[in-house]
Tab-separated table of C-alpha atoms in Angstrom:
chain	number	residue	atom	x	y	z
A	1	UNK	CA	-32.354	2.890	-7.312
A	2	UNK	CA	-30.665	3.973	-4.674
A	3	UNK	CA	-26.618	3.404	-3.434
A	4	UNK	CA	-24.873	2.861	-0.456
A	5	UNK	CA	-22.294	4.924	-0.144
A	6	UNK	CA	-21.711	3.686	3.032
A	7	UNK	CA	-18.757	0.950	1.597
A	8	UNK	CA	-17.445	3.823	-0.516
A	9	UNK	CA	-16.636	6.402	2.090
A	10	UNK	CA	-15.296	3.543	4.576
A	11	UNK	CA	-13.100	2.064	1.631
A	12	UNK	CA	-11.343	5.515	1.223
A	13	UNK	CA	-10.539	6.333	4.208
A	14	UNK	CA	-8.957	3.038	4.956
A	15	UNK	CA	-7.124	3.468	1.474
A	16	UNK	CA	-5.892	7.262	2.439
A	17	UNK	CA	-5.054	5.971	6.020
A	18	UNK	CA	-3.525	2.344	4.714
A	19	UNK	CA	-0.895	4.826	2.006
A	20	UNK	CA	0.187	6.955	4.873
A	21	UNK	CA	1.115	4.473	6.932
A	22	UNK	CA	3.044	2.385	4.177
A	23	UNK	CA	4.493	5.604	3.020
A	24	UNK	CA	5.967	5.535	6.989
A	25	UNK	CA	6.445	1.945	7.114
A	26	UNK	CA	7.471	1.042	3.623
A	27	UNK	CA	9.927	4.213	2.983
A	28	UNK	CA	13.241	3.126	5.465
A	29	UNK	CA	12.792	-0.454	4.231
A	30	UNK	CA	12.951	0.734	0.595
A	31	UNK	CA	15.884	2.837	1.884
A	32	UNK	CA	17.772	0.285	3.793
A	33	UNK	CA	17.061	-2.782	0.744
A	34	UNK	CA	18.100	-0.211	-2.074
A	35	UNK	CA	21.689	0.575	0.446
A	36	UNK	CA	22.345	-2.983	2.041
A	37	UNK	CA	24.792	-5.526	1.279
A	38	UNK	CA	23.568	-7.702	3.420
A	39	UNK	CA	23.639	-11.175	3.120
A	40	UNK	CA	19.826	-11.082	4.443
A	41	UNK	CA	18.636	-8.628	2.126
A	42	UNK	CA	17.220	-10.946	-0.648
A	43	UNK	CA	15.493	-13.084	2.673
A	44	UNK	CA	13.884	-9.635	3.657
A	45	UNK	CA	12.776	-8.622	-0.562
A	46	UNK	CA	11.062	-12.015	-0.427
A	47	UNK	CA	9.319	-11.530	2.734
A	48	UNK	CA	8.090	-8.115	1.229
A	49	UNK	CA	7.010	-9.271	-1.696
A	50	UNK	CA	5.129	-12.247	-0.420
A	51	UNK	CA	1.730	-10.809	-0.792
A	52	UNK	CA	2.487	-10.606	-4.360
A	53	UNK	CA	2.320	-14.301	-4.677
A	54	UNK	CA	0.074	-14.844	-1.688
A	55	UNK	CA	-3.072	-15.914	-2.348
A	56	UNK	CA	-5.349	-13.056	-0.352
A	57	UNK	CA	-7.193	-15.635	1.798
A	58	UNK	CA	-3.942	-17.337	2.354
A	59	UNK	CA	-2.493	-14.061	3.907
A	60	UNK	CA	-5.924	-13.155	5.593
A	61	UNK	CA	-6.539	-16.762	7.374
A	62	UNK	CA	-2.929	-16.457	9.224
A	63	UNK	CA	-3.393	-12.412	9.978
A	64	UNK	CA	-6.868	-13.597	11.584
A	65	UNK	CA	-5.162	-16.086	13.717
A	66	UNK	CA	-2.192	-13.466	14.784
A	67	UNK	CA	-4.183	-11.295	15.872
A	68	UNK	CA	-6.564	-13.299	17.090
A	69	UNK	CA	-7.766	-13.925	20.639
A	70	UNK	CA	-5.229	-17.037	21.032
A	71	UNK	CA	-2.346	-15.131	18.745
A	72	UNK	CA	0.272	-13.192	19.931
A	73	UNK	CA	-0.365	-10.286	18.468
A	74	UNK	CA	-4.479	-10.208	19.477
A	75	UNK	CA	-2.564	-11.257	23.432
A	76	UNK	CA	-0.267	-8.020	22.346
A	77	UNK	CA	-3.499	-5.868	21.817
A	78	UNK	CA	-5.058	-6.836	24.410
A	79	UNK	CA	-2.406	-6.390	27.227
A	80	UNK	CA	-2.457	-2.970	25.835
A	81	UNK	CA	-5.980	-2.538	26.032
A	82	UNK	CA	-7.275	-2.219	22.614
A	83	UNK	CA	-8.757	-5.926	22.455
A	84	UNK	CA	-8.575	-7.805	19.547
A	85	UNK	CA	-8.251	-6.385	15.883
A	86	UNK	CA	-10.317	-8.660	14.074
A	87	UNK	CA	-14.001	-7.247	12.582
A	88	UNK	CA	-12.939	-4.072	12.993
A	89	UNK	CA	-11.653	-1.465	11.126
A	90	UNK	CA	-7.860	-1.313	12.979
A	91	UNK	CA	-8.027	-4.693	11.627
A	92	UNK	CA	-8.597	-4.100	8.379
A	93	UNK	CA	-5.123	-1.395	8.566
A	94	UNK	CA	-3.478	-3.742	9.458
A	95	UNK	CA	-4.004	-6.250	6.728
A	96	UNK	CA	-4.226	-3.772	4.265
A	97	UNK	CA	-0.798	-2.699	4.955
A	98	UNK	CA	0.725	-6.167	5.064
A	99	UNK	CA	-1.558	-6.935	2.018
A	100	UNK	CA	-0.585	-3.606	0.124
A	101	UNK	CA	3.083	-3.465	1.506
A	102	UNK	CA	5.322	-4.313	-2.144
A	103	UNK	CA	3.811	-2.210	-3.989
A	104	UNK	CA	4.700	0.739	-1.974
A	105	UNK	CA	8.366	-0.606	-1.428
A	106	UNK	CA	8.977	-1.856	-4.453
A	107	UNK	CA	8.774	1.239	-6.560
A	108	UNK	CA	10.309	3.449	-3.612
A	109	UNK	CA	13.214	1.035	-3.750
A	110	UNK	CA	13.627	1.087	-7.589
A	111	UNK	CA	13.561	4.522	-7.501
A	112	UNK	CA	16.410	4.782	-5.074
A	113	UNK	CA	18.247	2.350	-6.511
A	114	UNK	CA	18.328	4.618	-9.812
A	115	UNK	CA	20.045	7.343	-8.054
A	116	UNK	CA	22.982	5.652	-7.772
A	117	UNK	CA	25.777	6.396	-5.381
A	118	UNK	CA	27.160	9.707	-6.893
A	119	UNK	CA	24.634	12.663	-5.871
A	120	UNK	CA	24.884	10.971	-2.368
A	121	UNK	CA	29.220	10.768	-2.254
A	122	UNK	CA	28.773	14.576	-3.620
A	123	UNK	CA	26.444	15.499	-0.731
A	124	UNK	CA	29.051	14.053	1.834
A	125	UNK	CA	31.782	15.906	0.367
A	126	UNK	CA	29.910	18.980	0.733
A	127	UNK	CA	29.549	18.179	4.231
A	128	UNK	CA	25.956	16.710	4.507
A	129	UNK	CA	24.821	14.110	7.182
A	130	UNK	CA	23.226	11.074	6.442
A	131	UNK	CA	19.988	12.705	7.343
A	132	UNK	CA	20.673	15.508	5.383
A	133	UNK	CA	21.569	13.551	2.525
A	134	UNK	CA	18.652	11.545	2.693
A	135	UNK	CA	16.139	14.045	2.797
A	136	UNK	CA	17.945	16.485	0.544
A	137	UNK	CA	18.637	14.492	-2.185
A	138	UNK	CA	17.961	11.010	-2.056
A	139	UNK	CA	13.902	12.111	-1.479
A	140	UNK	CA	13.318	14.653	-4.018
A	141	UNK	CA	15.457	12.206	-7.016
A	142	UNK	CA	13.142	9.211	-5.835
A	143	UNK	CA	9.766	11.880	-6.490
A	144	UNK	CA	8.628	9.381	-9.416
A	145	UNK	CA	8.867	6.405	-7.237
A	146	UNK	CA	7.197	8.210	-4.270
A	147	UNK	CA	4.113	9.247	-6.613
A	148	UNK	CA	3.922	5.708	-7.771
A	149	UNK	CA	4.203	4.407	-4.389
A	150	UNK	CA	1.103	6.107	-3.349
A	151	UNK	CA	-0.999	5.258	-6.213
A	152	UNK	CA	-0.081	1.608	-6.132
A	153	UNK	CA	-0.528	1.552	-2.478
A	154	UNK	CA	-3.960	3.593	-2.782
A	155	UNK	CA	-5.481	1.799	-5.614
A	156	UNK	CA	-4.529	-1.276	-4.235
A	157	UNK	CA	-5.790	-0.683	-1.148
A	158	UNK	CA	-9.399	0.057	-2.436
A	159	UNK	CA	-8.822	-3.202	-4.638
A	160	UNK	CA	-8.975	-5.655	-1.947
A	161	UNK	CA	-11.398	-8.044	-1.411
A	162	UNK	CA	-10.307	-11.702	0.191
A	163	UNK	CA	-7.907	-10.667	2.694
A	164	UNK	CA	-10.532	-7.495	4.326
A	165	UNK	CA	-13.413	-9.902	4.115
A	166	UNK	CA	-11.387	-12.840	5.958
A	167	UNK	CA	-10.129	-10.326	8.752
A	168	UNK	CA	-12.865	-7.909	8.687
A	169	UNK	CA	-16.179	-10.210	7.583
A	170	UNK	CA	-19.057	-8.127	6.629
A	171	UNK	CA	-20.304	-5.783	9.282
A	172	UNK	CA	-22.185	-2.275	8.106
A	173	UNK	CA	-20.268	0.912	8.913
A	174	UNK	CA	-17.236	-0.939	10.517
A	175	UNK	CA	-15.767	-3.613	8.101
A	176	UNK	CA	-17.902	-3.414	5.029
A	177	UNK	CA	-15.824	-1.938	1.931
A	178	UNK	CA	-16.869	-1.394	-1.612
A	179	UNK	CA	-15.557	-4.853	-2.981
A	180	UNK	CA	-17.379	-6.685	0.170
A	181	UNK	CA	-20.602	-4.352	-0.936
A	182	UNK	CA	-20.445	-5.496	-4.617
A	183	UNK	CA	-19.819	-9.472	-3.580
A	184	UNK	CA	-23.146	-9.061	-1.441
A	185	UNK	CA	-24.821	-7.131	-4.139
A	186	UNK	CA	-24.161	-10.035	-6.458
A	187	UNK	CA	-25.084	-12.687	-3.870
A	188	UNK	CA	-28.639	-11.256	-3.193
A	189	UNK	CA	-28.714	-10.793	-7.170
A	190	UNK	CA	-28.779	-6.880	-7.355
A	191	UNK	CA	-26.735	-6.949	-10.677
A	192	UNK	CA	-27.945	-3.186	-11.101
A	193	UNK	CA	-26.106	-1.949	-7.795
A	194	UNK	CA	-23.459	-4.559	-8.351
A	195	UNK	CA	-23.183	-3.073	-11.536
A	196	UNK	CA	-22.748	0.500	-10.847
A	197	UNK	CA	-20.347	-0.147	-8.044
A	198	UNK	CA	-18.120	-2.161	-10.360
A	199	UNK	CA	-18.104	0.371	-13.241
A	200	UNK	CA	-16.858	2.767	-10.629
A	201	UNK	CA	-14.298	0.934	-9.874
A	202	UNK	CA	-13.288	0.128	-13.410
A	203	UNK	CA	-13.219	3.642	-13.886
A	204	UNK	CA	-11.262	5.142	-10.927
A	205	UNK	CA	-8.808	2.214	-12.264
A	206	UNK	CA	-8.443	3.489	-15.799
A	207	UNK	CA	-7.965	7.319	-14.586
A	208	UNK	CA	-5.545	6.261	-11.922
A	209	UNK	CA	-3.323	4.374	-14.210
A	210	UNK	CA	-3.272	6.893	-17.246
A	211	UNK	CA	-2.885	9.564	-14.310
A	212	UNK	CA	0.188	7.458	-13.365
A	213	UNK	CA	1.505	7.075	-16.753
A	214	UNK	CA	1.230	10.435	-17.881
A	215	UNK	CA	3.007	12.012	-14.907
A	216	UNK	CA	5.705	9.205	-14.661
A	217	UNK	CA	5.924	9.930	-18.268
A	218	UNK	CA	6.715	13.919	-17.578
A	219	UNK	CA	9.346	13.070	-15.240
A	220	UNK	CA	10.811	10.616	-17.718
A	221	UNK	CA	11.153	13.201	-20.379
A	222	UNK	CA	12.402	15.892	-18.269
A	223	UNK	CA	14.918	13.579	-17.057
A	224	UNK	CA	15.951	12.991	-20.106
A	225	UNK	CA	15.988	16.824	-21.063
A	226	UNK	CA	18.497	17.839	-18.136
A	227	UNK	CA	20.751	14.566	-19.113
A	228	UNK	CA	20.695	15.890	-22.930
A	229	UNK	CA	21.580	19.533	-21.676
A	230	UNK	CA	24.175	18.263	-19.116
């Protein structure tokens, strides 16, 4: 019996490209929501988190007609000559980030948020800029948040099914990721190859959340190690 592995290559690269980009995206929003008071703050967590609720094909339908032909952001595109994103892979970014972009913030904002203001005020006193502070200190306390970040975003990423398939479709080398591959397995009733994808996936779910776990776990006792000795 033989595999395509095809969907599976295509499906991580868009997942390694899709985390690096919400990792650069998702980052200075985490920052700003974790620092604001602004009054517009809890508009902007809701707008963040709206993929959480979302149903995929919901999210997918309007991100095909944005950035469709008769959209603004497919007329954006193609004023800047890269035609329309739609059934093709820079299409499939694209949703994937909007799709996959709370559970990047989210835990990069939590993790900020546990800092708290003191190692920061410290920093200042010792005459640190804001960008000095930030990178200094506020990135390497927020490490936990950052490593879950990634493997949310990652896992998450290779997860999705309704929102590539409505922007993307089905096309062979282009648009065509694992869980479109194991939805067409199951249509032409190839349970075997269906099957084997799906256990993958099952799999590389299991050892990405006890990976998780486990580390987040480390830092959780060593944190509470320098607290106890401090």
């Amino acid at each position: 019996m033989l595999i395509d592995w095809q969907p599976v290559w295509l499906t991580l690269k868009l997942a390694t490209l899709t985390t690096v980009l919400l990792l650069l995206i998702g980052t200075p929003i985490a920052w700003w929501l974790s620092q604001t008071g602004s009054r517009f703050r809890h508009a902007i967590s809701a707008v963040v988190a709206l993929p959480i609720v979302l149903p995929p094909t919901v999210l997918g339908f309007y991100l095909l007609v944005f950035l469709g032909p008769h959209g603004p952001g497919g007329a954006f595109t193609t004023w800047l000559g890269l035609g329309t994103l739609p059934f093709t892979f820079a299409g499939l970014v694209v949703a994937s980030v909007f799709y996959s972009l709370p559970f990047v913030v989210q835990p990069i904002q939590n993790a900020f948020e546990a800092i708290g203001k003191r190692p920061l005020e410290v920093a200042a006193t010792l005459g640190a800029g804001p960008w000095d502070r930030f990178f200094s200190v506020a990135v390497p306390l927020a490490r936990p948040g950052f490593l879950s970040a990634m493997v949310l975003g990652f896992a998450h990423t290779v997860g999705e099914f309704g929102v590539v398939l409505m922007i993307g479709g089905n096309i062979p080398g282009e648009t065509k990721v694992l869980s479109v591959a194991i939805y067409d397995h199951v249509e032409t009733l190839e349970y075997a190859q269906a099957h084997i994808l799906s256990a993958g996936m099952v799999g590389f779910a299991f050892v990405v959340l006890l990976g998780l776990y486990l580390v987040n776990g480390r830092f959780t006792s060593a944190s509470a190690r320098h607290e106890g000795r401090a």
